[in-house]
Amino acid sequence: MTKHFYYKVINKKHQTVSGHITASSLAEAKSKLINDKNTILEVKPKLFYMSFSSHIFTKKIPPEEIISFTRQLHTLFIAGIPLLECLKLLLSLIKNKSLRKILKQIIISIKKGSSLSTSLSNYPQTFSKEYVTLIKAGETSSSLGDILADLYQLMHWEKQLKQKIWNSLRYPLIVISAAMLAIIAMFNFVIPKFAKMFANAKQELPTPTKIILALSNFFTNNRILIIIIILTIIVTIFILNKIPKTKKLLSLLMLNIPVFGKIYQKYLITRFCKVFAILYQRGIAVLPTLQILKNTSKNTTYQFDLEYLISQIQTGQSLGQATQHTFLFKGTVSQMAELGTKTSKLGIMLEKISELYTEDINYILENIFAYIEPLFIIIIGAFIVILAFGLLMPIWNMAQVIMN
């Protein structure tokens, strides 16, 4: 969990400066400050209400703004303009008020002697842990310009992927929503009218009709209870996701959902290969790269695989050998990583893997409705048949009684 800390230090210019920094612990906060060549005078947690209010009232900045900021910063930086001047120029170009406010504070922080990565880390809601970590890797390896280009491409790819997912799911979601609304309307308005008619007829109803009427009565008379049950399920899932053991189980379930789980698996693999290739080709060794990936990951199964890779590589195994016994990376990734290690082209091979899996994701998304359309037809068709059978049978029986 990210926490806020107040600090007072003597920077590398021998100036006494103060400010705030975010970290998961007090030790990490001190480590960040020391890494920027500061002499620590004081570091302490910020008051709860200050952290809470800053979290609540900080306006969320759209990802598009961060992508544009990264692209513009890269363009200016590779043109040979000093970093501080780049940020000042961007301040005059950026129109988003929230981002301008943050950028002003970043400029002040850098003027006081902080690095770009440390300054960015003070705004975790805007700049993710992975973003900050990659910037720090660029500073360490003197390849900030290249890292900015890689970051832009990574974020742009993610934005395009999210757009493709939305475009692919839009039609199925409309169909599901329409079907749900139709079911709610049937149970709340149509079936109760049939129930009155059947009650007036005073005849024995078939079992399917009794079941349909019972369901209609339940939904009509227990709306508040149904809402409470739904909210309870949501809250329970949220709580279970905070417990390590159940969180691991939920993350595993997410990866095994038909069709969508496969997309998520391929997304995690693609992202792993992209970020690994970025760091590895910028001179970051395998172990630190894996540690960075583990620290910035959110899926528990993915984290577990990365922890296993770290432990195996520490014993002397290659990346290809270690990935053979993981949930996500066994198979194609393992074989191609081993080949890349043997040919000393691991970074290039990982880029090829990411391209391969990106094509797979695009193919699945383009044909996703073909996967789920038969299921839609079966479910909706079965519902219509059961409903028609249950409601028309008593009417047919009533007609026969009248004819007789």
Short mmCIF file of C-alpha atoms in Angstrom, two decimals:
data_model
loop_
_atom_site.label_atom_id
_atom_site.label_comp_id
_atom_site.label_asym_id
_atom_site.label_seq_id
_atom_site.Cartn_x
_atom_site.Cartn_y
_atom_site.Cartn_z
CA MET A 1 0.00 0.00 0.00
CA THR A 2 1.35 3.43 -0.97
CA LYS A 3 1.93 5.84 1.93
CA HIS A 4 2.86 9.53 2.05
CA PHE A 5 5.92 10.78 3.93
CA TYR A 6 7.17 14.26 4.79
CA TYR A 7 10.94 14.75 4.40
CA LYS A 8 13.60 17.32 5.15
CA VAL A 9 17.04 16.76 3.57
CA ILE A 10 20.26 18.41 2.46
CA ASN A 11 20.50 17.86 -1.30
CA LYS A 12 23.60 17.39 -3.44
CA LYS A 13 23.78 21.18 -3.90
CA HIS A 14 24.10 21.51 -0.09
CA GLN A 15 20.67 23.15 0.17
CA THR A 16 18.14 22.29 2.88
CA VAL A 17 14.88 21.30 1.17
CA SER A 18 11.63 19.72 2.29
CA GLY A 19 8.64 18.12 0.61
CA HIS A 20 6.64 14.92 0.48
CA ILE A 21 7.31 11.52 -1.11
CA THR A 22 5.29 8.34 -1.62
CA ALA A 23 6.56 4.86 -0.76
CA SER A 24 5.29 1.55 0.58
CA SER A 25 7.29 1.94 3.82
CA LEU A 26 9.48 4.36 5.75
CA ALA A 27 12.57 2.35 4.75
CA GLU A 28 11.69 2.66 1.05
CA ALA A 29 11.12 6.42 1.43
CA LYS A 30 14.58 6.83 3.01
CA SER A 31 16.13 4.62 0.31
CA LYS A 32 14.65 6.82 -2.44
CA LEU A 33 16.03 9.98 -0.84
CA ILE A 34 19.49 8.46 -0.29
CA ASN A 35 19.60 7.21 -3.89
CA ASP A 36 19.18 10.82 -5.01
CA LYS A 37 22.33 11.71 -3.00
CA ASN A 38 20.48 13.49 -0.21
CA THR A 39 21.51 13.69 3.44
CA ILE A 40 18.41 12.93 5.47
CA LEU A 41 17.50 15.28 8.29
CA GLU A 42 13.95 14.07 8.89
CA VAL A 43 11.47 11.62 7.36
CA LYS A 44 8.06 10.95 8.92
CA PRO A 45 4.61 9.76 7.79
CA LYS A 46 2.19 12.49 6.72
CA LEU A 47 -0.91 12.98 8.85
CA PHE A 48 -3.79 10.73 7.79
CA TYR A 49 -6.18 13.55 6.96
CA MET A 50 -3.58 15.22 4.72
CA SER A 51 -2.98 12.00 2.74
CA PHE A 52 -6.70 11.22 2.62
CA SER A 53 -7.70 14.67 1.42
CA SER A 54 -4.98 14.77 -1.22
CA HIS A 55 -6.14 11.37 -2.48
CA ILE A 56 -9.84 12.31 -2.55
CA PHE A 57 -9.53 15.76 -4.08
CA THR A 58 -6.86 15.01 -6.68
CA LYS A 59 -8.59 15.04 -10.03
CA LYS A 60 -7.89 11.98 -12.17
CA ILE A 61 -5.86 12.83 -15.25
CA PRO A 62 -6.87 10.96 -18.45
CA PRO A 63 -4.28 8.44 -19.75
CA GLU A 64 -4.25 10.30 -23.08
CA GLU A 65 -2.76 13.34 -21.32
CA ILE A 66 0.07 11.25 -19.83
CA ILE A 67 0.74 9.64 -23.22
CA SER A 68 0.90 13.07 -24.87
CA PHE A 69 3.13 14.41 -22.06
CA THR A 70 5.55 11.47 -22.47
CA ARG A 71 5.71 11.87 -26.26
CA GLN A 72 6.35 15.63 -26.06
CA LEU A 73 8.96 15.23 -23.31
CA HIS A 74 10.76 12.61 -25.43
CA THR A 75 10.72 14.89 -28.50
CA LEU A 76 12.19 17.83 -26.59
CA PHE A 77 14.72 15.75 -24.64
CA ILE A 78 16.24 14.01 -27.69
CA ALA A 79 16.55 17.43 -29.34
CA GLY A 80 19.25 18.16 -26.75
CA ILE A 81 17.23 20.48 -24.50
CA PRO A 82 18.06 20.10 -20.76
CA LEU A 83 15.42 18.26 -18.75
CA LEU A 84 14.37 21.26 -16.65
CA GLU A 85 13.94 23.41 -19.76
CA CYS A 86 11.91 20.61 -21.39
CA LEU A 87 9.51 20.60 -18.45
CA LYS A 88 9.21 24.40 -18.48
CA LEU A 89 8.37 24.32 -22.20
CA LEU A 90 5.78 21.60 -21.60
CA LEU A 91 4.22 23.72 -18.87
CA SER A 92 3.37 26.32 -21.51
CA LEU A 93 2.00 23.68 -23.91
CA ILE A 94 -0.14 21.51 -21.60
CA LYS A 95 -3.78 22.60 -21.27
CA ASN A 96 -4.96 20.15 -18.60
CA LYS A 97 -5.08 22.18 -15.36
CA SER A 98 -4.47 19.21 -13.04
CA LEU A 99 -1.42 18.07 -15.00
CA ARG A 100 -0.09 21.66 -15.15
CA LYS A 101 -0.39 21.89 -11.36
CA ILE A 102 1.56 18.63 -10.92
CA LEU A 103 4.17 19.66 -13.48
CA LYS A 104 4.80 22.93 -11.60
CA GLN A 105 5.52 20.93 -8.43
CA ILE A 106 7.80 18.55 -10.36
CA ILE A 107 9.80 21.51 -11.70
CA ILE A 108 10.16 22.91 -8.16
CA SER A 109 11.25 19.48 -6.89
CA ILE A 110 13.91 19.10 -9.61
CA LYS A 111 15.19 22.64 -8.94
CA LYS A 112 15.69 21.57 -5.31
CA GLY A 113 17.89 18.69 -6.46
CA SER A 114 15.50 15.74 -6.77
CA SER A 115 15.65 13.44 -9.79
CA LEU A 116 12.77 13.19 -12.29
CA SER A 117 11.80 9.71 -11.05
CA THR A 118 11.66 10.84 -7.40
CA SER A 119 9.61 13.89 -8.36
CA LEU A 120 7.17 11.76 -10.37
CA SER A 121 6.84 9.23 -7.53
CA ASN A 122 5.11 11.90 -5.43
CA TYR A 123 2.05 11.56 -7.71
CA PRO A 124 1.18 7.83 -7.82
CA GLN A 125 -2.37 8.54 -9.01
CA THR A 126 -0.95 10.17 -12.15
CA PHE A 127 2.34 8.34 -12.76
CA SER A 128 2.18 4.61 -12.05
CA LYS A 129 4.86 2.75 -10.13
CA GLU A 130 5.95 1.10 -13.39
CA TYR A 131 6.22 4.49 -15.14
CA VAL A 132 8.41 5.86 -12.33
CA THR A 133 10.53 2.69 -12.21
CA LEU A 134 11.22 2.80 -15.95
CA ILE A 135 12.15 6.49 -15.75
CA LYS A 136 14.55 5.64 -12.91
CA ALA A 137 16.05 2.85 -15.05
CA GLY A 138 16.57 5.40 -17.83
CA GLU A 139 18.30 7.79 -15.43
CA THR A 140 20.53 5.01 -14.07
CA SER A 141 21.54 3.75 -17.53
CA SER A 142 21.85 7.26 -19.06
CA SER A 143 19.18 6.36 -21.64
CA LEU A 144 16.27 8.54 -20.51
CA GLY A 145 15.43 9.57 -24.08
CA ASP A 146 15.16 5.95 -25.23
CA ILE A 147 13.10 4.99 -22.15
CA LEU A 148 10.67 7.86 -22.82
CA ALA A 149 10.21 6.58 -26.38
CA ASP A 150 9.65 3.04 -25.09
CA LEU A 151 7.19 4.29 -22.46
CA TYR A 152 5.22 6.18 -25.09
CA GLN A 153 5.02 3.11 -27.34
CA LEU A 154 4.00 0.89 -24.39
CA MET A 155 1.22 3.25 -23.25
CA HIS A 156 0.06 3.83 -26.82
CA TRP A 157 -0.17 0.04 -27.35
CA GLU A 158 -2.20 -0.34 -24.15
CA LYS A 159 -4.55 2.46 -25.18
CA GLN A 160 -5.13 0.86 -28.60
CA LEU A 161 -5.68 -2.55 -26.98
CA LYS A 162 -8.29 -1.16 -24.56
CA GLN A 163 -10.06 0.52 -27.48
CA LYS A 164 -10.10 -2.75 -29.43
CA ILE A 165 -11.47 -4.63 -26.41
CA TRP A 166 -14.25 -2.06 -26.01
CA ASN A 167 -15.09 -2.17 -29.73
CA SER A 168 -15.19 -5.98 -29.64
CA LEU A 169 -17.36 -6.19 -26.53
CA ARG A 170 -19.72 -3.33 -27.34
CA TYR A 171 -22.18 -5.40 -29.40
CA PRO A 172 -22.27 -8.41 -27.01
CA LEU A 173 -22.80 -6.03 -24.07
CA ILE A 174 -25.71 -4.35 -25.88
CA VAL A 175 -27.28 -7.77 -26.56
CA ILE A 176 -26.82 -8.88 -22.93
CA SER A 177 -28.22 -5.59 -21.60
CA ALA A 178 -31.25 -5.78 -23.91
CA ALA A 179 -31.88 -9.41 -22.88
CA MET A 180 -31.62 -8.54 -19.17
CA LEU A 181 -34.03 -5.61 -19.55
CA ALA A 182 -36.48 -7.85 -21.42
CA ILE A 183 -36.29 -10.49 -18.65
CA ILE A 184 -36.84 -7.86 -15.93
CA ALA A 185 -39.83 -6.43 -17.84
CA MET A 186 -41.31 -9.91 -18.31
CA PHE A 187 -41.01 -10.87 -14.64
CA ASN A 188 -42.26 -7.52 -13.33
CA PHE A 189 -45.04 -6.57 -15.78
CA VAL A 190 -46.04 -9.32 -18.23
CA ILE A 191 -46.03 -12.49 -16.09
CA PRO A 192 -48.04 -10.91 -13.18
CA LYS A 193 -50.89 -10.23 -15.67
CA PHE A 194 -50.83 -13.86 -16.76
CA ALA A 195 -50.84 -14.86 -13.07
CA LYS A 196 -54.10 -12.93 -12.48
CA MET A 197 -55.68 -14.56 -15.51
CA PHE A 198 -54.64 -18.06 -14.36
CA ALA A 199 -55.91 -17.34 -10.82
CA ASN A 200 -59.34 -16.39 -12.19
CA ALA A 201 -59.47 -19.59 -14.26
CA LYS A 202 -59.13 -21.67 -11.06
CA GLN A 203 -57.49 -24.65 -12.73
CA GLU A 204 -54.46 -26.80 -11.94
CA LEU A 205 -51.36 -25.25 -13.53
CA PRO A 206 -48.52 -27.24 -15.16
CA THR A 207 -45.22 -27.45 -13.24
CA PRO A 208 -43.26 -25.16 -15.66
CA THR A 209 -45.94 -22.48 -15.23
CA LYS A 210 -45.80 -22.78 -11.43
CA ILE A 211 -42.01 -22.33 -11.51
CA ILE A 212 -42.25 -19.24 -13.75
CA LEU A 213 -44.95 -17.67 -11.55
CA ALA A 214 -42.97 -18.45 -8.38
CA LEU A 215 -39.87 -16.77 -9.85
CA SER A 216 -41.94 -13.75 -10.90
CA ASN A 217 -43.42 -13.44 -7.40
CA PHE A 218 -39.97 -13.74 -5.83
CA PHE A 219 -38.43 -11.00 -8.02
CA THR A 220 -41.48 -8.73 -7.62
CA ASN A 221 -41.77 -9.06 -3.83
CA ASN A 222 -38.06 -9.19 -2.92
CA ARG A 223 -36.44 -6.41 -4.93
CA ILE A 224 -34.66 -4.90 -1.91
CA LEU A 225 -33.42 -8.34 -0.82
CA ILE A 226 -32.05 -9.01 -4.33
CA ILE A 227 -30.21 -5.66 -4.32
CA ILE A 228 -28.76 -6.45 -0.87
CA ILE A 229 -27.61 -9.90 -2.07
CA ILE A 230 -25.91 -8.39 -5.16
CA LEU A 231 -24.17 -5.71 -3.06
CA THR A 232 -23.11 -8.36 -0.51
CA ILE A 233 -21.54 -10.48 -3.27
CA ILE A 234 -19.65 -7.44 -4.63
CA VAL A 235 -18.39 -6.43 -1.16
CA THR A 236 -17.42 -10.06 -0.38
CA ILE A 237 -15.37 -10.31 -3.58
CA PHE A 238 -13.71 -6.98 -2.75
CA ILE A 239 -12.81 -8.21 0.78
CA LEU A 240 -11.59 -11.60 -0.49
CA ASN A 241 -9.38 -9.76 -2.97
CA LYS A 242 -7.59 -8.16 -0.01
CA ILE A 243 -6.74 -11.52 1.61
CA PRO A 244 -3.52 -13.01 0.08
CA LYS A 245 -4.72 -16.63 -0.24
CA THR A 246 -8.13 -15.81 -1.72
CA LYS A 247 -6.62 -13.05 -3.88
CA LYS A 248 -4.35 -15.65 -5.47
CA LEU A 249 -7.36 -17.91 -6.12
CA LEU A 250 -9.38 -15.05 -7.66
CA SER A 251 -6.48 -14.05 -9.92
CA LEU A 252 -6.17 -17.68 -11.07
CA LEU A 253 -9.91 -17.80 -11.79
CA MET A 254 -9.63 -14.61 -13.85
CA LEU A 255 -6.94 -16.22 -15.99
CA ASN A 256 -9.12 -19.29 -16.62
CA ILE A 257 -12.39 -17.61 -17.67
CA PRO A 258 -13.32 -18.97 -21.14
CA VAL A 259 -12.13 -16.69 -23.98
CA PHE A 260 -11.60 -13.62 -21.75
CA GLY A 261 -9.12 -15.43 -19.50
CA LYS A 262 -7.09 -16.39 -22.57
CA ILE A 263 -7.00 -12.74 -23.69
CA TYR A 264 -5.86 -11.67 -20.20
CA GLN A 265 -3.12 -14.33 -20.17
CA LYS A 266 -1.81 -13.20 -23.55
CA TYR A 267 -1.97 -9.56 -22.42
CA LEU A 268 0.16 -10.31 -19.33
CA ILE A 269 2.68 -12.28 -21.41
CA THR A 270 2.88 -9.54 -24.05
CA ARG A 271 3.35 -6.84 -21.43
CA PHE A 272 6.01 -8.90 -19.65
CA CYS A 273 7.97 -9.34 -22.89
CA LYS A 274 7.64 -5.67 -23.87
CA VAL A 275 8.80 -4.26 -20.51
CA PHE A 276 11.52 -6.93 -20.13
CA ALA A 277 12.86 -6.12 -23.60
CA ILE A 278 12.84 -2.38 -22.84
CA LEU A 279 14.85 -2.77 -19.62
CA TYR A 280 17.15 -5.54 -20.88
CA GLN A 281 18.10 -3.60 -24.02
CA ARG A 282 18.86 -0.54 -21.88
CA GLY A 283 21.49 -2.49 -19.95
CA ILE A 284 19.45 -3.60 -16.92
CA ALA A 285 20.40 -7.17 -15.90
CA VAL A 286 17.87 -10.03 -15.82
CA LEU A 287 17.41 -10.19 -12.02
CA PRO A 288 16.82 -6.44 -11.47
CA THR A 289 14.46 -6.47 -14.47
CA LEU A 290 12.40 -9.30 -12.98
CA GLN A 291 12.36 -7.52 -9.62
CA ILE A 292 11.01 -4.36 -11.28
CA LEU A 293 8.32 -6.38 -13.08
CA LYS A 294 7.32 -8.12 -9.83
CA ASN A 295 7.10 -4.86 -7.89
CA THR A 296 4.86 -3.25 -10.52
CA SER A 297 2.56 -6.23 -11.20
CA LYS A 298 -1.05 -6.45 -9.94
CA ASN A 299 -2.10 -10.03 -10.75
CA THR A 300 -1.11 -12.42 -7.93
CA THR A 301 -0.54 -15.44 -10.22
CA TYR A 302 1.74 -13.29 -12.38
CA GLN A 303 3.62 -12.13 -9.25
CA PHE A 304 4.02 -15.73 -8.08
CA ASP A 305 5.52 -16.71 -11.46
CA LEU A 306 7.95 -13.78 -11.29
CA GLU A 307 8.99 -14.70 -7.73
CA TYR A 308 9.66 -18.24 -8.95
CA LEU A 309 11.73 -16.94 -11.89
CA ILE A 310 13.81 -14.77 -9.55
CA SER A 311 14.50 -17.68 -7.19
CA GLN A 312 15.48 -20.03 -10.05
CA ILE A 313 17.73 -17.52 -11.82
CA GLN A 314 19.49 -16.86 -8.51
CA THR A 315 20.42 -20.57 -8.50
CA GLY A 316 22.04 -20.23 -11.93
CA GLN A 317 19.25 -21.18 -14.36
CA SER A 318 18.67 -19.21 -17.55
CA LEU A 319 15.40 -17.35 -18.18
CA GLY A 320 14.32 -20.00 -20.69
CA GLN A 321 14.95 -22.85 -18.25
CA ALA A 322 13.20 -21.08 -15.36
CA THR A 323 10.06 -20.26 -17.37
CA GLN A 324 9.46 -23.96 -18.22
CA HIS A 325 7.79 -24.55 -14.83
CA THR A 326 5.63 -21.40 -14.61
CA PHE A 327 1.89 -21.03 -15.20
CA LEU A 328 2.04 -18.16 -17.70
CA PHE A 329 5.38 -18.46 -19.46
CA LYS A 330 5.80 -22.18 -20.16
CA GLY A 331 5.68 -23.28 -23.79
CA THR A 332 6.37 -20.74 -26.54
CA VAL A 333 7.82 -18.04 -24.25
CA SER A 334 10.13 -20.53 -22.54
CA GLN A 335 11.43 -22.01 -25.81
CA MET A 336 12.01 -18.66 -27.52
CA ALA A 337 13.60 -17.14 -24.39
CA GLU A 338 16.03 -20.08 -24.20
CA LEU A 339 16.86 -19.64 -27.89
CA GLY A 340 17.41 -15.89 -27.32
CA THR A 341 19.73 -16.59 -24.38
CA LYS A 342 21.84 -19.04 -26.42
CA THR A 343 22.15 -16.61 -29.37
CA SER A 344 22.72 -13.56 -27.10
CA LYS A 345 19.62 -11.92 -28.58
CA LEU A 346 17.23 -12.22 -25.64
CA GLY A 347 15.87 -8.67 -25.97
CA ILE A 348 15.13 -9.08 -29.69
CA MET A 349 13.53 -12.48 -29.10
CA LEU A 350 11.26 -11.06 -26.39
CA GLU A 351 10.17 -8.31 -28.77
CA LYS A 352 9.26 -10.98 -31.34
CA ILE A 353 7.25 -12.88 -28.71
CA SER A 354 5.34 -9.70 -27.83
CA GLU A 355 4.56 -9.12 -31.53
CA LEU A 356 3.37 -12.72 -31.88
CA TYR A 357 1.04 -12.51 -28.87
CA THR A 358 -0.24 -9.08 -29.93
CA GLU A 359 -1.33 -10.63 -33.23
CA ASP A 360 -3.06 -13.44 -31.29
CA ILE A 361 -4.93 -10.92 -29.11
CA ASN A 362 -6.02 -8.92 -32.17
CA TYR A 363 -7.28 -12.09 -33.89
CA ILE A 364 -9.30 -13.18 -30.83
CA LEU A 365 -10.80 -9.69 -30.42
CA GLU A 366 -11.74 -9.50 -34.10
CA ASN A 367 -13.53 -12.85 -33.86
CA ILE A 368 -14.75 -12.71 -30.25
CA PHE A 369 -18.44 -12.58 -31.15
CA ALA A 370 -18.03 -15.76 -33.20
CA TYR A 371 -16.87 -17.48 -29.97
CA ILE A 372 -19.75 -16.31 -27.78
CA GLU A 373 -22.60 -15.98 -30.32
CA PRO A 374 -23.59 -19.70 -30.09
CA LEU A 375 -23.77 -19.41 -26.29
CA PHE A 376 -26.00 -16.33 -26.59
CA ILE A 377 -28.33 -18.12 -29.01
CA ILE A 378 -28.60 -21.22 -26.78
CA ILE A 379 -29.27 -19.25 -23.56
CA ILE A 380 -31.73 -16.75 -25.06
CA GLY A 381 -33.42 -19.45 -27.15
CA ALA A 382 -33.81 -21.75 -24.14
CA PHE A 383 -35.29 -18.91 -22.08
CA ILE A 384 -37.83 -18.04 -24.79
CA VAL A 385 -38.86 -21.70 -25.24
CA ILE A 386 -39.28 -22.26 -21.47
CA LEU A 387 -41.21 -19.01 -21.07
CA ALA A 388 -43.48 -19.67 -24.04
CA PHE A 389 -44.06 -23.28 -22.99
CA GLY A 390 -44.83 -22.27 -19.39
CA LEU A 391 -47.27 -19.49 -20.30
CA LEU A 392 -48.99 -21.05 -23.31
CA MET A 393 -49.65 -24.48 -21.79
CA PRO A 394 -52.33 -23.22 -19.34
CA ILE A 395 -53.93 -21.15 -22.10
CA TRP A 396 -54.04 -24.23 -24.34
CA ASN A 397 -55.59 -26.24 -21.49
CA MET A 398 -58.17 -23.50 -20.89
CA ALA A 399 -59.05 -23.49 -24.59
CA GLN A 400 -59.54 -27.27 -24.56
CA VAL A 401 -61.82 -27.00 -21.48
CA ILE A 402 -63.95 -24.36 -23.23
CA MET A 403 -64.16 -26.46 -26.43
CA ASN A 404 -65.22 -29.55 -24.45
#
